[in-house]
mmCIF file of C-alpha atoms (C1' of nucleotides) in Angstrom:
data_model
loop_
_atom_site.group_PDB
_atom_site.id
_atom_site.type_symbol
_atom_site.label_atom_id
_atom_site.label_comp_id
_atom_site.label_asym_id
_atom_site.label_seq_id
_atom_site.Cartn_x
_atom_site.Cartn_y
_atom_site.Cartn_z
ATOM 1 C CA MET A 1 -76.471 -21.464 50.631
ATOM 2 C CA GLY A 2 -74.149 -18.761 50.307
ATOM 3 C CA ARG A 3 -73.412 -15.601 52.707
ATOM 4 C CA PRO A 4 -75.862 -13.060 53.755
ATOM 5 C CA PRO A 5 -76.289 -9.654 52.237
ATOM 6 C CA CYS A 6 -73.756 -7.126 53.136
ATOM 7 C CA CYS A 7 -76.534 -4.382 53.502
ATOM 8 C CA ASP A 8 -79.966 -3.286 52.792
ATOM 9 C CA LYS A 9 -79.341 -1.275 49.437
ATOM 10 C CA SER A 10 -82.941 0.661 49.855
ATOM 11 C CA ASN A 11 -81.861 1.095 53.986
ATOM 12 C CA VAL A 12 -78.428 2.991 53.939
ATOM 13 C CA LYS A 13 -76.919 6.585 53.354
ATOM 14 C CA ARG A 14 -75.705 7.661 49.675
ATOM 15 C CA GLY A 15 -74.152 10.255 48.089
ATOM 16 C CA LEU A 16 -71.468 12.477 49.417
ATOM 17 C CA TRP A 17 -69.689 11.341 52.876
ATOM 18 C CA THR A 18 -69.240 14.008 55.273
ATOM 19 C CA ALA A 19 -66.218 14.992 57.332
ATOM 20 C CA GLU A 20 -67.606 13.356 60.204
ATOM 21 C CA GLU A 21 -68.499 9.443 58.333
ATOM 22 C CA ASP A 22 -65.101 9.700 57.391
ATOM 23 C CA ALA A 23 -63.336 10.465 60.921
ATOM 24 C CA LYS A 24 -65.512 7.375 61.943
ATOM 25 C CA ILE A 25 -63.893 5.301 58.543
ATOM 26 C CA LEU A 26 -60.397 6.343 59.836
ATOM 27 C CA ALA A 27 -60.810 5.664 63.343
ATOM 28 C CA TYR A 28 -62.195 1.774 62.387
ATOM 29 C CA VAL A 29 -59.093 1.190 60.167
ATOM 30 C CA SER A 30 -56.640 2.803 62.761
ATOM 31 C CA SER A 31 -57.429 0.768 65.075
ATOM 32 C CA HIS A 32 -58.887 -2.583 63.157
ATOM 33 C CA GLY A 33 -56.980 -2.420 59.943
ATOM 34 C CA ILE A 34 -58.016 -3.277 56.319
ATOM 35 C CA GLY A 35 -60.812 -6.142 56.343
ATOM 36 C CA ASN A 36 -63.928 -7.208 55.716
ATOM 37 C CA TRP A 37 -65.662 -4.410 54.342
ATOM 38 C CA THR A 38 -68.934 -6.031 54.917
ATOM 39 C CA LEU A 39 -68.572 -5.108 58.746
ATOM 40 C CA VAL A 40 -67.540 -1.798 58.542
ATOM 41 C CA PRO A 41 -70.336 -0.041 58.030
ATOM 42 C CA LYS A 42 -72.151 -1.844 61.609
ATOM 43 C CA LYS A 43 -68.546 -1.928 63.032
ATOM 44 C CA ALA A 44 -67.633 1.547 62.640
ATOM 45 C CA GLY A 45 -71.423 2.862 63.311
ATOM 46 C CA LEU A 46 -71.863 4.147 59.590
ATOM 47 C CA ASN A 47 -75.629 3.780 57.972
ATOM 48 C CA ARG A 48 -74.182 3.029 54.382
ATOM 49 C CA CYS A 49 -72.851 -0.081 51.769
ATOM 50 C CA GLY A 50 -69.447 -1.929 52.720
ATOM 51 C CA LYS A 51 -68.370 -1.400 48.981
ATOM 52 C CA SER A 52 -69.877 2.402 49.092
ATOM 53 C CA CYS A 53 -67.083 2.416 52.751
ATOM 54 C CA ARG A 54 -64.089 0.112 50.756
ATOM 55 C CA LEU A 55 -64.816 2.839 48.075
ATOM 56 C CA ARG A 56 -64.640 5.621 50.378
ATOM 57 C CA TRP A 57 -61.316 4.257 51.533
ATOM 58 C CA THR A 58 -59.284 2.726 48.481
ATOM 59 C CA ASN A 59 -60.568 6.551 46.074
ATOM 60 C CA TYR A 60 -60.161 9.265 48.984
ATOM 61 C CA LEU A 61 -59.319 8.509 52.948
ATOM 62 C CA ARG A 62 -56.002 6.155 51.799
ATOM 63 C CA PRO A 63 -52.794 7.465 53.500
ATOM 64 C CA ASP A 64 -50.928 7.275 50.866
ATOM 65 C CA LEU A 65 -52.771 9.057 48.557
ATOM 66 C CA LYS A 66 -51.920 12.276 46.330
ATOM 67 C CA HIS A 67 -54.712 14.964 46.283
ATOM 68 C CA ASP A 68 -52.317 17.535 44.274
ATOM 69 C CA ASP A 69 -52.355 17.833 40.769
ATOM 70 C CA PHE A 70 -50.973 15.270 38.600
ATOM 71 C CA THR A 71 -47.513 16.494 37.545
ATOM 72 C CA PRO A 72 -46.191 16.485 33.631
ATOM 73 C CA GLN A 73 -44.431 13.327 34.253
ATOM 74 C CA GLU A 74 -47.216 11.631 35.652
ATOM 75 C CA GLU A 75 -49.373 12.650 32.886
ATOM 76 C CA GLN A 76 -47.286 11.791 30.230
ATOM 77 C CA LEU A 77 -47.012 8.515 32.106
ATOM 78 C CA ILE A 78 -50.885 8.197 31.642
ATOM 79 C CA ILE A 79 -50.944 9.103 27.757
ATOM 80 C CA ASN A 80 -48.670 6.520 27.324
ATOM 81 C CA LEU A 81 -49.638 3.303 29.030
ATOM 82 C CA HIS A 82 -53.259 4.402 27.662
ATOM 83 C CA LYS A 83 -51.649 3.676 24.110
ATOM 84 C CA ALA A 84 -50.247 0.277 25.042
ATOM 85 C CA VAL A 85 -53.126 -0.677 27.492
ATOM 86 C CA GLY A 86 -55.933 1.570 26.552
ATOM 87 C CA SER A 87 -58.418 2.241 29.697
ATOM 88 C CA ARG A 88 -57.297 -0.537 32.334
ATOM 89 C CA TRP A 89 -56.928 2.373 34.568
ATOM 90 C CA SER A 90 -56.489 0.397 37.249
ATOM 91 C CA LEU A 91 -52.818 -1.056 35.425
ATOM 92 C CA ILE A 92 -51.936 2.526 34.234
ATOM 93 C CA ALA A 93 -52.829 3.690 38.234
ATOM 94 C CA ARG A 94 -50.152 1.238 39.361
ATOM 95 C CA GLN A 95 -47.511 2.545 37.864
ATOM 96 C CA LEU A 96 -48.433 6.096 39.226
ATOM 97 C CA PRO A 97 -48.116 6.108 43.729
ATOM 98 C CA GLY A 98 -50.264 7.671 44.786
ATOM 99 C CA ARG A 99 -52.854 7.656 42.550
ATOM 100 C CA THR A 100 -55.954 5.233 42.035
ATOM 101 C CA ASP A 101 -57.428 4.405 39.097
ATOM 102 C CA ASN A 102 -60.996 7.250 39.736
ATOM 103 C CA ASP A 103 -58.489 9.389 39.404
ATOM 104 C CA VAL A 104 -56.820 8.639 36.176
ATOM 105 C CA LYS A 105 -59.788 7.577 34.715
ATOM 106 C CA ASN A 106 -61.026 11.198 35.540
ATOM 107 C CA TYR A 107 -57.871 12.734 35.027
ATOM 108 C CA TRP A 108 -57.806 10.858 31.649
ATOM 109 C CA ASN A 109 -61.878 11.664 30.474
ATOM 110 C CA THR A 110 -61.534 15.713 31.473
ATOM 111 C CA LYS A 111 -57.849 16.443 30.486
ATOM 112 C CA LEU A 112 -55.907 14.133 28.711
ATOM 113 C CA LYS A 113 -58.448 13.225 26.065
ATOM 114 C CA LYS A 114 -59.420 17.049 25.408
ATOM 115 C CA LYS A 115 -55.309 17.830 24.992
ATOM 116 C CA LEU A 116 -54.751 15.400 22.490
ATOM 117 C CA SER A 117 -57.464 16.156 20.612
ATOM 118 C CA LYS A 118 -56.515 19.723 20.482
ATOM 119 C CA MET A 119 -53.087 18.615 19.166
ATOM 120 C CA GLY A 120 -54.292 17.089 16.530
ATOM 121 C CA ILE A 121 -54.146 13.642 18.033
ATOM 122 C CA ASP A 122 -56.490 10.992 17.896
ATOM 123 C CA PRO A 123 -57.214 10.022 22.316
ATOM 124 C CA ILE A 124 -58.574 6.820 21.056
ATOM 125 C CA THR A 125 -55.786 5.485 18.358
ATOM 126 C CA HIS A 126 -53.055 8.027 19.810
ATOM 127 C CA LYS A 127 -52.652 8.447 16.305
ATOM 128 C CA SER A 128 -52.590 11.880 14.545
ATOM 129 C CA PHE A 129 -55.520 12.661 12.772
ATOM 130 C CA SER A 130 -54.203 13.043 9.547
ATOM 131 C CA GLN A 131 -52.300 10.233 9.589
ATOM 132 C CA ILE A 132 -55.241 7.822 10.072
ATOM 133 C CA LEU A 133 -56.975 10.255 6.816
ATOM 134 C CA SER A 134 -54.021 8.759 5.135
ATOM 135 C CA GLU A 135 -54.053 5.145 6.752
ATOM 136 C CA TYR A 136 -57.569 4.736 5.494
ATOM 137 C CA GLY A 137 -55.889 5.059 3.294
ATOM 138 C CA ASN A 138 -53.900 5.103 0.144
ATOM 139 C CA ILE A 139 -56.499 7.481 -0.914
ATOM 140 C CA ARG A 140 -55.224 7.156 -4.582
ATOM 141 C CA GLY A 141 -56.162 3.921 -4.995
ATOM 142 C CA ILE A 142 -59.765 4.849 -3.615
ATOM 143 C CA SER A 143 -59.985 7.595 -5.833
ATOM 144 C CA ASN A 144 -59.594 5.310 -8.611
ATOM 145 C CA ASN A 145 -60.732 1.920 -8.003
ATOM 146 C CA ASN A 146 -63.829 0.113 -8.012
ATOM 147 C CA GLY A 147 -67.001 0.290 -4.997
ATOM 148 C CA ASN A 148 -65.384 -2.695 -3.471
ATOM 149 C CA HIS A 149 -61.785 -0.542 -2.590
ATOM 150 C CA VAL A 150 -64.798 2.027 -1.464
ATOM 151 C CA ALA A 151 -65.989 -0.114 0.511
ATOM 152 C CA SER A 152 -63.282 -1.586 1.907
ATOM 153 C CA PHE A 153 -62.108 1.873 2.609
ATOM 154 C CA ASN A 154 -65.364 2.905 4.650
ATOM 155 C CA LYS A 155 -65.308 -0.253 6.514
ATOM 156 C CA ASN A 156 -61.917 -0.098 7.445
ATOM 157 C CA PHE A 157 -61.981 3.845 8.486
ATOM 158 C CA ASN A 158 -64.922 3.396 10.392
ATOM 159 C CA SER A 159 -63.758 0.610 12.184
ATOM 160 C CA THR A 160 -60.829 2.516 13.165
ATOM 161 C CA LEU A 161 -63.033 5.406 14.241
ATOM 162 C CA VAL A 162 -65.316 3.103 16.419
ATOM 163 C CA SER A 163 -62.084 1.081 17.423
ATOM 164 C CA LYS A 164 -63.280 1.270 21.150
ATOM 165 C CA PRO A 165 -67.103 0.834 20.923
ATOM 166 C CA GLU A 166 -67.662 2.800 24.363
ATOM 167 C CA GLN A 167 -66.161 5.618 22.268
ATOM 168 C CA PRO A 168 -67.968 5.846 19.229
ATOM 169 C CA SER A 169 -66.059 7.778 17.168
ATOM 170 C CA SER A 170 -66.527 10.593 19.368
ATOM 171 C CA SER A 171 -62.703 12.155 19.814
ATOM 172 C CA VAL A 172 -62.610 11.936 16.277
ATOM 173 C CA LEU A 173 -65.443 13.737 14.700
ATOM 174 C CA THR A 174 -67.004 15.582 17.200
ATOM 175 C CA GLY A 175 -65.822 17.636 20.338
ATOM 176 C CA PRO A 176 -64.738 21.521 20.473
ATOM 177 C CA SER A 177 -62.042 21.662 18.169
ATOM 178 C CA SER A 178 -61.228 17.947 16.449
ATOM 179 C CA SER A 179 -62.892 19.203 12.479
ATOM 180 C CA ASN A 180 -60.246 22.246 12.570
ATOM 181 C CA VAL A 181 -57.531 19.790 13.798
ATOM 182 C CA ILE A 182 -58.362 16.863 10.998
ATOM 183 C CA LEU A 183 -58.622 19.474 8.429
ATOM 184 C CA LYS A 184 -55.672 20.924 9.291
ATOM 185 C CA PRO A 185 -53.230 19.486 11.051
ATOM 186 C CA PRO A 186 -50.014 20.898 11.201
ATOM 187 C CA ILE A 187 -47.025 19.015 10.087
ATOM 188 C CA GLU A 188 -44.960 19.297 13.181
ATOM 189 C CA GLN A 189 -48.074 17.723 14.642
ATOM 190 C CA VAL A 190 -47.110 14.668 12.314
ATOM 191 C CA HIS A 191 -43.615 14.672 13.870
ATOM 192 C CA GLU A 192 -43.929 15.027 17.397
ATOM 193 C CA ASN A 193 -46.657 11.419 16.558
ATOM 194 C CA SER A 194 -44.743 9.728 14.867
ATOM 195 C CA PHE A 195 -42.167 10.357 17.716
ATOM 196 C CA ILE A 196 -44.619 9.116 20.169
ATOM 197 C CA ASN A 197 -45.966 6.260 17.602
ATOM 198 C CA ASN A 198 -42.035 5.676 17.286
ATOM 199 C CA SER A 199 -40.599 5.434 20.848
ATOM 200 C CA HIS A 200 -42.172 6.244 24.164
ATOM 201 C CA SER A 201 -45.258 4.446 23.986
ATOM 202 C CA TRP A 202 -43.066 1.299 23.879
ATOM 203 C CA GLU A 203 -40.851 1.827 26.294
ATOM 204 C CA PHE A 204 -42.266 0.325 29.070
ATOM 205 C CA LEU A 205 -44.041 -2.764 26.801
ATOM 206 C CA PRO A 206 -41.403 -5.252 27.740
ATOM 207 C CA GLN A 207 -41.919 -4.144 31.608
ATOM 208 C CA PHE A 208 -46.097 -4.958 30.755
ATOM 209 C CA GLN A 209 -45.497 -7.695 28.372
ATOM 210 C CA VAL A 210 -43.986 -9.556 31.163
ATOM 211 C CA THR A 211 -46.638 -8.663 33.758
ATOM 212 C CA ASN A 212 -49.243 -8.855 32.079
ATOM 213 C CA HIS A 213 -48.903 -10.659 29.666
ATOM 214 C CA ASP A 214 -52.582 -12.365 29.347
ATOM 215 C CA ILE A 215 -54.060 -9.187 30.470
ATOM 216 C CA LEU A 216 -52.683 -7.334 27.849
ATOM 217 C CA LYS A 217 -52.480 -9.596 24.259
ATOM 218 C CA PRO A 218 -56.493 -9.164 23.439
ATOM 219 C CA TYR A 219 -56.325 -5.547 23.927
ATOM 220 C CA LEU A 220 -52.875 -5.154 21.947
ATOM 221 C CA PHE A 221 -54.798 -6.879 19.271
ATOM 222 C CA ASN A 222 -58.218 -5.346 19.292
ATOM 223 C CA GLU A 223 -55.426 -1.974 18.013
ATOM 224 C CA VAL A 224 -54.463 -4.163 15.283
ATOM 225 C CA SER A 225 -57.923 -4.975 14.021
ATOM 226 C CA SER A 226 -58.161 -1.632 14.025
ATOM 227 C CA SER A 227 -55.289 -1.176 12.226
ATOM 228 C CA SER A 228 -55.687 -3.940 9.314
ATOM 229 C CA SER A 229 -55.052 -2.016 6.465
ATOM 230 C CA SER A 230 -51.437 -0.865 7.726
ATOM 231 C CA SER A 231 -48.473 -2.506 6.834
ATOM 232 C CA CYS A 232 -44.392 -2.558 8.089
ATOM 233 C CA SER A 233 -41.157 -3.916 6.013
ATOM 234 C CA SER A 234 -38.975 -5.179 8.813
ATOM 235 C CA THR A 235 -39.037 -5.616 12.446
ATOM 236 C CA ALA A 236 -37.163 -2.623 13.400
ATOM 237 C CA THR A 237 -39.443 -1.064 11.246
ATOM 238 C CA GLN A 238 -42.921 -2.433 13.741
ATOM 239 C CA LEU A 239 -41.292 -1.859 16.489
ATOM 240 C CA ASN A 240 -40.976 1.653 15.826
ATOM 241 C CA SER A 241 -44.124 2.630 13.987
ATOM 242 C CA PRO A 242 -47.415 2.482 14.630
ATOM 243 C CA GLN A 243 -48.338 -0.376 11.749
ATOM 244 C CA SER A 244 -46.070 -2.497 14.853
ATOM 245 C CA TYR A 245 -49.397 -4.168 15.849
ATOM 246 C CA THR A 246 -49.434 -6.371 12.977
ATOM 247 C CA CYS A 247 -47.475 -9.217 12.595
ATOM 248 C CA GLN A 248 -46.668 -9.090 8.235
ATOM 249 C CA GLU A 249 -47.182 -6.812 5.728
ATOM 250 C CA SER A 250 -50.863 -7.377 4.246
ATOM 251 C CA GLN A 251 -52.170 -9.442 6.847
ATOM 252 C CA PRO A 252 -55.797 -10.135 7.751
ATOM 253 C CA PRO A 253 -57.049 -8.394 11.257
ATOM 254 C CA LEU A 254 -55.784 -10.703 13.742
ATOM 255 C CA THR A 255 -57.397 -12.299 16.357
ATOM 256 C CA PRO A 256 -56.887 -12.144 19.895
ATOM 257 C CA SER A 257 -56.059 -15.842 19.180
ATOM 258 C CA SER A 258 -53.885 -15.222 16.962
ATOM 259 C CA SER A 259 -49.892 -16.938 17.288
ATOM 260 C CA CYS A 260 -47.878 -13.511 17.043
ATOM 261 C CA PHE A 261 -46.846 -12.071 20.419
ATOM 262 C CA TRP A 262 -45.299 -9.009 21.484
ATOM 263 C CA SER A 263 -42.239 -11.188 22.526
ATOM 264 C CA GLU A 264 -41.664 -11.598 18.543
ATOM 265 C CA PHE A 265 -41.076 -8.369 18.072
ATOM 266 C CA LEU A 266 -39.654 -7.956 21.636
ATOM 267 C CA VAL A 267 -37.124 -10.797 21.327
ATOM 268 C CA ASN A 268 -36.348 -9.905 17.598
ATOM 269 C CA ASP A 269 -34.770 -6.415 18.400
ATOM 270 C CA PRO A 270 -31.069 -6.351 19.101
ATOM 271 C CA VAL A 271 -31.196 -4.116 21.349
ATOM 272 C CA ILE A 272 -34.110 -4.801 23.611
ATOM 273 C CA SER A 273 -34.156 -8.390 23.677
ATOM 274 C CA ALA A 274 -31.440 -8.145 26.466
ATOM 275 C CA ASP A 275 -33.623 -6.299 28.286
ATOM 276 C CA PHE A 276 -36.731 -8.043 27.495
ATOM 277 C CA HIS A 277 -34.492 -11.337 28.569
ATOM 278 C CA HIS A 278 -33.911 -9.730 32.061
ATOM 279 C CA LEU A 279 -37.264 -8.954 32.871
ATOM 280 C CA GLN A 280 -38.543 -12.601 31.893
ATOM 281 C CA GLN A 281 -35.767 -13.378 34.841
ATOM 282 C CA GLN A 282 -37.864 -11.153 36.909
ATOM 283 C CA GLN A 283 -40.845 -12.273 35.803
ATOM 284 C CA GLN A 284 -39.936 -15.706 36.894
ATOM 285 C CA HIS A 285 -38.792 -14.694 39.398
ATOM 286 C CA GLN A 286 -41.777 -12.986 40.255
ATOM 287 C CA ASP A 287 -43.808 -15.788 39.754
ATOM 288 C CA SER A 288 -42.066 -17.397 42.071
ATOM 289 C CA HIS A 289 -42.644 -15.641 44.967
ATOM 290 C CA GLY A 290 -45.975 -14.036 43.992
ATOM 291 C CA VAL A 291 -46.085 -10.725 43.529
ATOM 292 C CA LEU A 292 -44.127 -8.382 41.525
ATOM 293 C CA SER A 293 -41.415 -7.384 44.228
ATOM 294 C CA SER A 294 -40.389 -3.079 44.905
ATOM 295 C CA THR A 295 -36.342 -4.020 43.399
ATOM 296 C CA SER A 296 -38.555 -5.545 40.200
ATOM 297 C CA ILE A 297 -40.648 -2.371 39.435
ATOM 298 C CA SER A 298 -37.856 0.176 40.296
ATOM 299 C CA THR A 299 -35.658 -1.802 37.717
ATOM 300 C CA GLN A 300 -38.141 -1.707 35.504
ATOM 301 C CA ASN A 301 -38.490 1.726 36.040
ATOM 302 C CA ASN A 302 -35.368 2.552 35.610
ATOM 303 C CA ILE A 303 -35.053 1.386 31.822
ATOM 304 C CA PHE A 304 -37.919 3.030 31.385
ATOM 305 C CA HIS A 305 -36.951 6.218 32.419
ATOM 306 C CA GLY A 306 -32.596 5.446 31.139
ATOM 307 C CA LYS A 307 -32.691 3.549 28.636
ATOM 308 C CA PHE A 308 -35.363 4.252 26.344
ATOM 309 C CA THR A 309 -36.280 7.269 26.947
ATOM 310 C CA SER A 310 -34.703 10.486 24.796
ATOM 311 C CA GLY A 311 -32.455 11.170 27.022
ATOM 312 C CA ASN A 312 -32.604 15.180 26.523
ATOM 313 C CA GLY A 313 -34.702 15.421 30.041
ATOM 314 C CA ASP A 314 -37.955 16.113 28.072
ATOM 315 C CA PHE A 315 -40.316 13.906 29.644
ATOM 316 C CA GLY A 316 -43.314 15.083 27.615
ATOM 317 C CA PRO A 317 -43.148 14.095 23.595
ATOM 318 C CA TYR A 318 -46.611 15.758 23.047
ATOM 319 C CA ASP A 319 -44.771 18.563 24.131
ATOM 320 C CA HIS A 320 -41.509 18.772 22.807
ATOM 321 C CA GLY A 321 -42.292 21.093 19.373
ATOM 322 C CA VAL A 322 -38.316 20.207 18.609
ATOM 323 C CA MET A 323 -38.729 16.772 17.677
ATOM 324 C CA ASN A 324 -37.886 16.498 13.679
ATOM 325 C CA GLY A 325 -37.783 13.367 11.145
ATOM 326 C CA ASN A 326 -34.391 12.271 12.295
ATOM 327 C CA GLN A 327 -34.517 12.363 15.360
ATOM 328 C CA THR A 328 -35.436 9.385 17.639
ATOM 329 C CA ASN A 329 -34.687 8.075 20.974
ATOM 330 C CA SER A 330 -32.176 5.623 21.813
ATOM 331 C CA TYR A 331 -34.941 2.909 21.467
ATOM 332 C CA ALA A 332 -35.171 3.058 17.749
ATOM 333 C CA ASP A 333 -31.608 4.034 16.873
ATOM 334 C CA ALA A 334 -31.020 0.737 16.004
ATOM 335 C CA SER A 335 -33.357 0.619 13.564
ATOM 336 C CA SER A 336 -33.013 5.107 12.388
ATOM 337 C CA SER A 337 -32.984 4.402 8.787
ATOM 338 C CA SER A 338 -36.246 2.487 8.871
ATOM 339 C CA ALA A 339 -37.586 4.792 11.626
ATOM 340 C CA SER A 340 -36.879 8.157 9.674
ATOM 341 C CA SER A 341 -38.141 6.637 6.253
ATOM 342 C CA PHE A 342 -41.258 5.989 8.417
ATOM 343 C CA VAL A 343 -42.105 9.727 9.514
ATOM 344 C CA ASP A 344 -40.873 10.512 5.986
ATOM 345 C CA GLY A 345 -43.916 8.490 4.722
ATOM 346 C CA ILE A 346 -46.147 10.030 7.118
ATOM 347 C CA LEU A 347 -45.000 13.130 5.975
ATOM 348 C CA ASP A 348 -44.962 11.681 2.425
ATOM 349 C CA LYS A 349 -48.346 10.768 2.765
ATOM 350 C CA ASP A 350 -49.728 14.090 4.469
ATOM 351 C CA ARG A 351 -48.235 15.741 1.674
ATOM 352 C CA GLU A 352 -49.556 13.502 -1.252
ATOM 353 C CA MET A 353 -52.944 13.729 0.581
ATOM 354 C CA GLY A 354 -52.745 17.409 0.638
ATOM 355 C CA SER A 355 -52.317 17.371 -2.831
ATOM 356 C CA GLN A 356 -54.615 15.172 -4.141
ATOM 357 C CA PHE A 357 -57.699 16.842 -1.700
ATOM 358 C CA PRO A 358 -56.661 20.416 -1.452
ATOM 359 C CA GLN A 359 -59.946 20.484 0.199
ATOM 360 C CA LEU A 360 -59.168 18.729 3.154
ATOM 361 C CA LEU A 361 -57.114 21.785 3.595
ATOM 362 C CA ASP A 362 -59.506 24.098 3.916
ATOM 363 C CA PRO A 363 -60.908 25.175 7.124
ATOM 364 C CA SER A 364 -64.527 25.539 5.603
ATOM 365 C CA PHE A 365 -64.927 21.979 4.336
ATOM 366 C CA ASP A 366 -67.513 20.289 6.539
ATOM 367 C CA TYR A 367 -67.752 16.648 6.291
ATOM 368 C "C1'" DA B 1 -75.819 40.571 38.584
ATOM 369 C "C1'" DA B 2 -78.025 36.389 36.832
ATOM 370 C "C1'" DA B 3 -78.496 32.645 34.369
ATOM 371 C "C1'" DA B 4 -76.888 29.120 31.161
ATOM 372 C "C1'" DA B 5 -72.916 26.312 29.630
ATOM 373 C "C1'" DC B 6 -69.511 24.022 30.930
ATOM 374 C "C1'" DT B 7 -65.929 21.308 33.428
ATOM 375 C "C1'" DT B 8 -64.789 18.423 37.382
ATOM 376 C "C1'" DC B 9 -64.454 14.760 40.421
ATOM 377 C "C1'" DA B 10 -66.820 11.575 44.260
ATOM 378 C "C1'" DA B 11 -69.718 8.090 44.066
ATOM 379 C "C1'" DC B 12 -72.639 4.804 41.897
ATOM 380 C "C1'" DC B 13 -73.796 0.666 39.040
ATOM 381 C "C1'" DG B 14 -73.244 -3.112 36.987
ATOM 382 C "C1'" DC B 15 -70.313 -7.149 35.518
ATOM 383 C "C1'" DC B 16 -67.037 -10.250 35.960
ATOM 384 C "C1'" DG B 17 -63.764 -13.711 38.762
ATOM 385 C "C1'" DA B 18 -62.557 -16.018 42.676
ATOM 386 C "C1'" DG B 19 -64.080 -17.958 46.441
ATOM 387 C "C1'" DG B 20 -66.753 -19.809 50.392
ATOM 388 C "C1'" DA B 21 -71.657 -22.177 52.286
ATOM 389 C "C1'" DT C 1 -72.449 -28.560 41.832
ATOM 390 C "C1'" DT C 2 -74.961 -24.177 43.147
ATOM 391 C "C1'" DC C 3 -75.857 -20.382 44.626
ATOM 392 C "C1'" DC C 4 -74.323 -16.244 46.713
ATOM 393 C "C1'" DT C 5 -70.778 -12.123 48.417
ATOM 394 C "C1'" DC C 6 -66.905 -10.312 48.293
ATOM 395 C "C1'" DG C 7 -63.367 -7.413 45.864
ATOM 396 C "C1'" DG C 8 -62.012 -5.471 41.976
ATOM 397 C "C1'" DC C 9 -62.778 -3.052 37.897
ATOM 398 C "C1'" DG C 10 -64.556 -0.150 34.096
ATOM 399 C "C1'" DG C 11 -67.880 3.198 32.724
ATOM 400 C "C1'" DT C 12 -71.412 6.304 33.777
ATOM 401 C "C1'" DT C 13 -74.001 9.594 36.248
ATOM 402 C "C1'" DG C 14 -75.625 13.989 38.755
ATOM 403 C "C1'" DA C 15 -73.943 17.547 42.103
ATOM 404 C "C1'" DA C 16 -71.164 21.078 43.113
ATOM 405 C "C1'" DG C 17 -68.482 24.518 41.289
ATOM 406 C "C1'" DT C 18 -66.319 27.870 37.712
ATOM 407 C "C1'" DT C 19 -66.394 29.697 33.206
ATOM 408 C "C1'" DT C 20 -69.055 32.851 29.950
ATOM 409 C "C1'" DT C 21 -72.409 34.947 27.965
#
DNA sequence: AAAAACTTCAACCGCCGAGGA
DNA sequence: TTCCTCGGCGGTTGAAGTTTT
């Protein structure tokens, strides 16, 4: 029964690949193409596991791979995609031609996580640290109320900080620069993050919602449960705020089985409903053909780059520094008043927190 | 100049779903 | 139906390189 094992793992070479081994794989693939990887070591004359050969090819030898540094555009795209789908590296890498999931994952872990943390942005939730604190929140209520509220706050706060079990709160509570960032976030960071939460991270969501509906849903609702204390007052606000993961105000955390879908937000927004509908049609077309055509990808990217971006040519909201509370992108224009009030709300929360807890602004303050 | 600390990233590990035997 | 491999995935490791002390 079954198939024979692909290789004797105790008897194959491991570790770094030599140029000679690379040449053998390249020679084999160029003459035979990509097929059964378990046969490759034998046929190519390599003492390696087939799986290892496949990995070497897909992560390093493939001719379509880029080996140069990530561009600012790619960097921004990774950040945006990570906000929407989390560490679905293969999904993210598919939006970056010439990059592998391993590339993206390494770049995120070694560069982007630190970069965001230094900017006062939690790389897990993509919210500013001050915003996390203010959300968990409604600190005035906690200080005035009984232990139940405090317990609830602690529970919610912890659940956010460890919203992904594999990355327990380290990016928030530890790290070389995080403590200063948490305690004294520059006010413009709130602006920047508001912009992030308001716009770019949503730009591609219709695309993902359509093409990866089943994959994305549970993940997004994980975010819901970590943001359960948030509230939102309108569809427009939902679409332009980090709290938009929730469907209704004061709702208990949603579960993956919830009947609330992204598409409900999307189709309720007059600005994007047309595009969403268009993408749904694309999806139907795609389903009928089995694969996502390059035309479809291109069209979606056009939407991403053209319609929903801020239009100033600056791809990087994290690099802006010019974003103010009244600025919104075209996506947010449909609900500009809600969006700006959301920004104002964050700023008000920030100020309120600062006035109520001045020790938080003291760099010597220690949790 | 040398050791320690830190960073990078290729490679590995283990899990999962699909599908072959 | 069961057992197994394959291919794909995300997380982790550790060697090599770089920077700091």
